[in-house]
Tab-separated table of C-alpha atoms in Angstrom:
chain	number	residue	atom	x	y	z
T	1	MET	CA	0.000	0.000	0.000
T	2	ILE	CA	1.353	3.402	-0.978
T	3	THR	CA	1.309	5.927	1.839
T	4	LYS	CA	0.338	9.383	0.701
T	5	LYS	CA	2.953	11.928	1.708
T	6	LYS	CA	1.609	14.589	4.012
T	7	GLY	CA	2.000	18.190	2.913
T	8	LEU	CA	3.031	21.067	5.120
T	9	THR	CA	0.472	22.436	7.537
T	10	ARG	CA	-0.610	26.067	7.259
T	11	SER	CA	1.551	27.060	10.237
T	12	GLU	CA	4.563	25.221	8.775
T	13	LYS	CA	4.121	26.983	5.429
T	14	SER	CA	3.803	30.298	7.244
T	15	ALA	CA	7.002	29.692	9.233
T	16	LYS	CA	8.839	28.671	6.060
T	17	THR	CA	7.717	31.828	4.240
T	18	LYS	CA	8.749	34.028	7.161
T	19	GLN	CA	12.183	32.401	7.283
T	20	ARG	CA	12.633	32.820	3.512
T	21	ILE	CA	11.788	36.523	3.772
T	22	PHE	CA	14.207	36.965	6.665
T	23	GLN	CA	17.100	35.175	4.957
T	24	GLY	CA	16.546	37.028	1.684
T	25	ALA	CA	16.352	40.387	3.447
T	26	MET	CA	19.553	39.726	5.372
T	27	GLU	CA	21.291	38.825	2.109
T	28	LEU	CA	20.177	42.136	0.584
T	29	PHE	CA	21.197	44.106	3.693
T	30	GLU	CA	24.639	42.510	3.528
T	31	LYS	CA	25.032	43.244	-0.181
T	32	ASN	CA	23.487	46.720	-0.539
T	33	GLY	CA	23.431	48.158	2.971
T	34	PHE	CA	20.453	48.256	5.327
T	35	GLU	CA	19.413	51.840	4.522
T	36	ASN	CA	19.494	51.220	0.750
T	37	VAL	CA	17.083	48.270	0.697
T	38	THR	CA	13.310	48.742	0.362
T	39	MET	CA	10.505	46.397	1.378
T	40	LYS	CA	9.506	46.206	-2.311
T	41	GLU	CA	13.013	44.984	-3.207
T	42	ILE	CA	12.817	42.364	-0.472
T	43	ALA	CA	9.474	41.184	-1.895
T	44	SER	CA	10.936	40.898	-5.393
T	45	PHE	CA	14.130	39.173	-4.227
T	46	THR	CA	12.277	36.598	-2.128
T	47	GLN	CA	9.489	36.137	-4.712
T	48	THR	CA	6.915	37.069	-2.094
T	49	SER	CA	3.994	39.475	-2.328
T	50	ILE	CA	4.445	42.793	-0.553
T	51	GLY	CA	1.266	42.003	1.392
T	52	SER	CA	2.788	38.781	2.719
T	53	ILE	CA	5.902	40.611	3.850
T	54	TYR	CA	3.879	43.188	5.764
T	55	HIS	CA	1.846	40.343	7.278
T	56	PHE	CA	5.015	39.022	8.937
T	57	PHE	CA	7.114	42.170	9.352
T	58	LYS	CA	5.884	45.740	9.821
T	59	ASP	CA	9.193	47.272	8.658
T	60	LYS	CA	12.874	46.584	7.993
T	61	ASP	CA	13.785	46.955	11.654
T	62	SER	CA	11.432	44.164	12.627
T	63	ILE	CA	13.072	41.910	10.020
T	64	ALA	CA	16.502	42.599	11.498
T	65	LEU	CA	15.218	41.880	15.006
T	66	TYR	CA	13.504	38.614	14.066
T	67	MET	CA	16.430	36.546	15.326
T	68	MET	CA	15.867	37.817	18.872
T	69	ALA	CA	13.270	35.066	19.313
T	70	ALA	CA	15.899	32.461	18.432
T	71	ILE	CA	18.304	34.023	20.918
T	72	ASP	CA	15.667	33.839	23.664
T	73	HIS	CA	15.265	30.156	22.860
T	74	GLN	CA	19.025	29.643	23.248
T	75	TYR	CA	18.940	31.371	26.642
T	76	GLN	CA	16.194	28.988	27.730
T	77	GLU	CA	18.068	25.929	26.475
T	78	TYR	CA	21.292	26.898	28.225
T	79	PHE	CA	19.371	27.612	31.429
T	80	LYS	CA	17.950	24.065	31.254
T	81	GLU	CA	21.487	22.712	30.802
T	82	LEU	CA	22.592	24.641	33.885
T	83	GLY	CA	19.756	23.083	35.873
T	84	ILE	CA	20.890	19.591	34.894
T	85	MET	CA	24.546	20.404	35.638
T	86	SER	CA	23.661	21.916	39.010
T	87	VAL	CA	22.101	18.617	40.097
T	88	SER	CA	24.827	16.319	38.739
T	89	LYS	CA	27.742	18.494	39.871
T	90	SER	CA	26.227	20.069	42.998
T	91	MET	CA	26.753	23.483	41.409
T	92	SER	CA	26.026	26.524	43.565
T	93	ALA	CA	23.553	29.193	42.487
T	94	MET	CA	26.432	31.681	42.223
T	95	GLU	CA	28.322	29.367	39.872
T	96	GLN	CA	25.171	28.981	37.760
T	97	LEU	CA	24.765	32.766	37.655
T	98	LYS	CA	28.384	33.220	36.610
T	99	ARG	CA	28.173	30.606	33.857
T	100	PHE	CA	24.977	32.104	32.494
T	101	CYS	CA	26.464	35.612	32.518
T	102	VAL	CA	29.575	34.407	30.681
T	103	ARG	CA	27.371	32.747	28.064
T	104	ILE	CA	25.240	35.856	27.326
T	105	PRO	CA	27.619	37.490	24.786
T	106	LEU	CA	28.542	34.097	23.311
T	107	ILE	CA	24.908	33.331	22.517
T	108	SER	CA	24.467	36.792	20.998
T	109	VAL	CA	27.506	36.234	18.748
T	110	SER	CA	25.550	33.470	16.998
T	111	LEU	CA	23.344	36.202	15.458
T	112	GLY	CA	26.203	37.201	13.176
T	113	ASP	CA	27.811	40.615	12.802
T	114	LEU	CA	25.112	42.127	10.594
T	115	SER	CA	22.186	41.271	12.871
T	116	LEU	CA	24.109	42.440	15.931
T	117	SER	CA	24.922	45.735	14.244
T	118	LEU	CA	21.303	46.250	13.218
T	119	ILE	CA	20.112	45.540	16.757
T	120	TYR	CA	22.422	48.255	18.081
T	121	ILE	CA	21.266	50.662	15.357
T	122	HIS	CA	17.618	49.898	16.127
T	123	GLY	CA	18.260	50.495	19.828
T	124	LEU	CA	19.694	53.936	19.121
T	125	LYS	CA	16.810	54.876	16.821
T	126	HIS	CA	14.116	53.591	19.180
T	127	LEU	CA	15.300	54.140	22.734
T	128	GLU	CA	11.817	53.419	24.058
T	129	GLN	CA	12.046	49.864	22.692
T	130	ASP	CA	15.037	48.499	24.588
T	131	ASN	CA	14.578	44.862	23.601
T	132	LEU	CA	17.407	43.578	25.759
T	133	ARG	CA	15.888	45.102	28.889
T	134	MET	CA	12.245	44.250	28.479
T	135	ASP	CA	11.057	42.408	31.588
T	136	ASN	CA	9.495	39.626	29.519
T	137	ARG	CA	12.741	38.805	27.714
T	138	GLN	CA	14.112	35.438	28.808
T	139	ILE	CA	17.489	36.913	29.689
T	140	TYR	CA	15.852	39.100	32.337
T	141	VAL	CA	13.571	36.364	33.681
T	142	ILE	CA	16.492	33.945	34.041
T	143	LEU	CA	18.795	36.510	35.652
T	144	GLU	CA	16.053	37.432	38.137
T	145	TYR	CA	15.618	33.769	39.070
T	146	LEU	CA	19.354	33.082	39.476
T	147	ILE	CA	19.953	36.243	41.529
T	148	ASN	CA	17.136	35.247	43.891
T	149	LYS	CA	18.637	31.738	44.207
T	150	CYS	CA	21.978	33.325	45.123
T	151	LYS	CA	20.257	35.326	47.844
T	152	GLU	CA	18.591	32.166	49.154
T	153	GLU	CA	21.927	30.339	49.428
T	154	GLY	CA	23.593	33.375	51.019
T	155	SER	CA	26.128	34.151	48.278
T	156	LEU	CA	24.455	37.540	47.672
T	157	ASP	CA	23.154	39.925	50.299
T	158	ILE	CA	19.349	39.937	50.376
T	159	PHE	CA	19.342	43.744	50.328
T	160	CYS	CA	21.258	43.970	47.030
T	161	SER	CA	19.100	45.451	44.269
T	162	ASN	CA	18.205	42.853	41.640
T	163	GLU	CA	17.652	45.617	39.087
T	164	ASP	CA	21.119	47.074	39.703
T	165	ILE	CA	22.742	43.652	39.345
T	166	LYS	CA	20.880	42.874	36.116
T	167	ARG	CA	21.670	46.307	34.692
T	168	ARG	CA	25.409	45.895	35.337
T	169	ILE	CA	25.462	42.432	33.805
T	170	ILE	CA	23.672	43.689	30.665
T	171	ILE	CA	25.942	46.738	30.370
T	172	LEU	CA	29.019	44.517	30.559
T	173	ALA	CA	27.672	41.988	28.046
T	174	ARG	CA	26.766	44.756	25.591
T	175	GLY	CA	30.116	46.462	25.998
T	176	LEU	CA	31.997	43.230	25.310
T	177	LEU	CA	29.925	42.554	22.201
T	178	LEU	CA	30.307	46.069	20.850
T	179	ASP	CA	34.070	46.143	21.345
T	180	TRP	CA	34.398	42.665	19.839
T	181	LEU	CA	32.519	43.884	16.753
T	182	PHE	CA	34.480	47.144	16.441
T	183	SER	CA	37.805	45.354	16.856
T	184	GLY	CA	37.004	42.887	14.082
T	185	HIS	CA	36.936	39.942	16.506
T	186	ALA	CA	40.438	40.805	17.710
T	187	PHE	CA	40.104	39.015	21.045
T	188	ASP	CA	38.721	35.801	22.507
T	189	ILE	CA	35.266	36.909	23.601
T	190	GLU	CA	34.657	33.814	25.737
T	191	ARG	CA	37.852	34.330	27.736
T	192	GLU	CA	37.167	38.054	28.172
T	193	SER	CA	33.574	37.374	29.179
T	194	ASP	CA	34.724	34.894	31.831
T	195	TYR	CA	37.316	37.344	33.172
T	196	MET	CA	35.053	40.414	33.222
T	197	MET	CA	31.951	38.682	34.582
T	198	SER	CA	34.051	37.083	37.341
T	199	LEU	CA	35.343	40.516	38.372
T	200	LEU	CA	31.841	41.997	38.330
T	201	LEU	CA	30.277	39.217	40.394
T	202	ASP	CA	33.173	39.275	42.879
T	203	GLU	CA	32.490	42.985	43.446
T	204	ILE	CA	28.752	42.411	43.794
T	205	LYS	CA	29.390	39.687	46.388
T	206	LYS	CA	31.271	42.226	48.516
T	207	ILE	CA	28.181	44.445	48.827
T	208	ASN	CA	26.437	44.041	52.165
């Protein structure tokens, strides 16, 4: 008996179209420069109707920021790994916090230089939409959880401000990424992240 091959579901087709638009747009941004590419050109290049493009993305900025969802997923996955490691290796909450902080810029690097640059540009153009600091972003939710666990185990003073700690971690991660981009990847970002995050957390632990 011949089994009829199932076609893609509507949601699968939609996801595939969205990904094709994103990849095509990024190719055009890389080739012609972000400011020189129009939504109409993206539609033509990806063989997609202009209506379909606007269904998925309201503007070019939203196309560039599409990968943020994938980054959030990577934060979640690494956080799950930390949970497993903490059980098998009796890892302290502070060690989990440090490892997660070190990983933040490394996960962001997977976006690629162009997407990272566009995220910074978007942040400067739309200061009210600070995507990295939105409370519902996974990076913030995870940091909040780990900081509270550190307070429970006594490695951080309970009166330390969670918001201050998160802000300093984000500032450091952004600074590392920006300098790594501007220097043309001139240094080992993982080693620098480990060194700088260790210094920051050591200073935070001294606060009481």
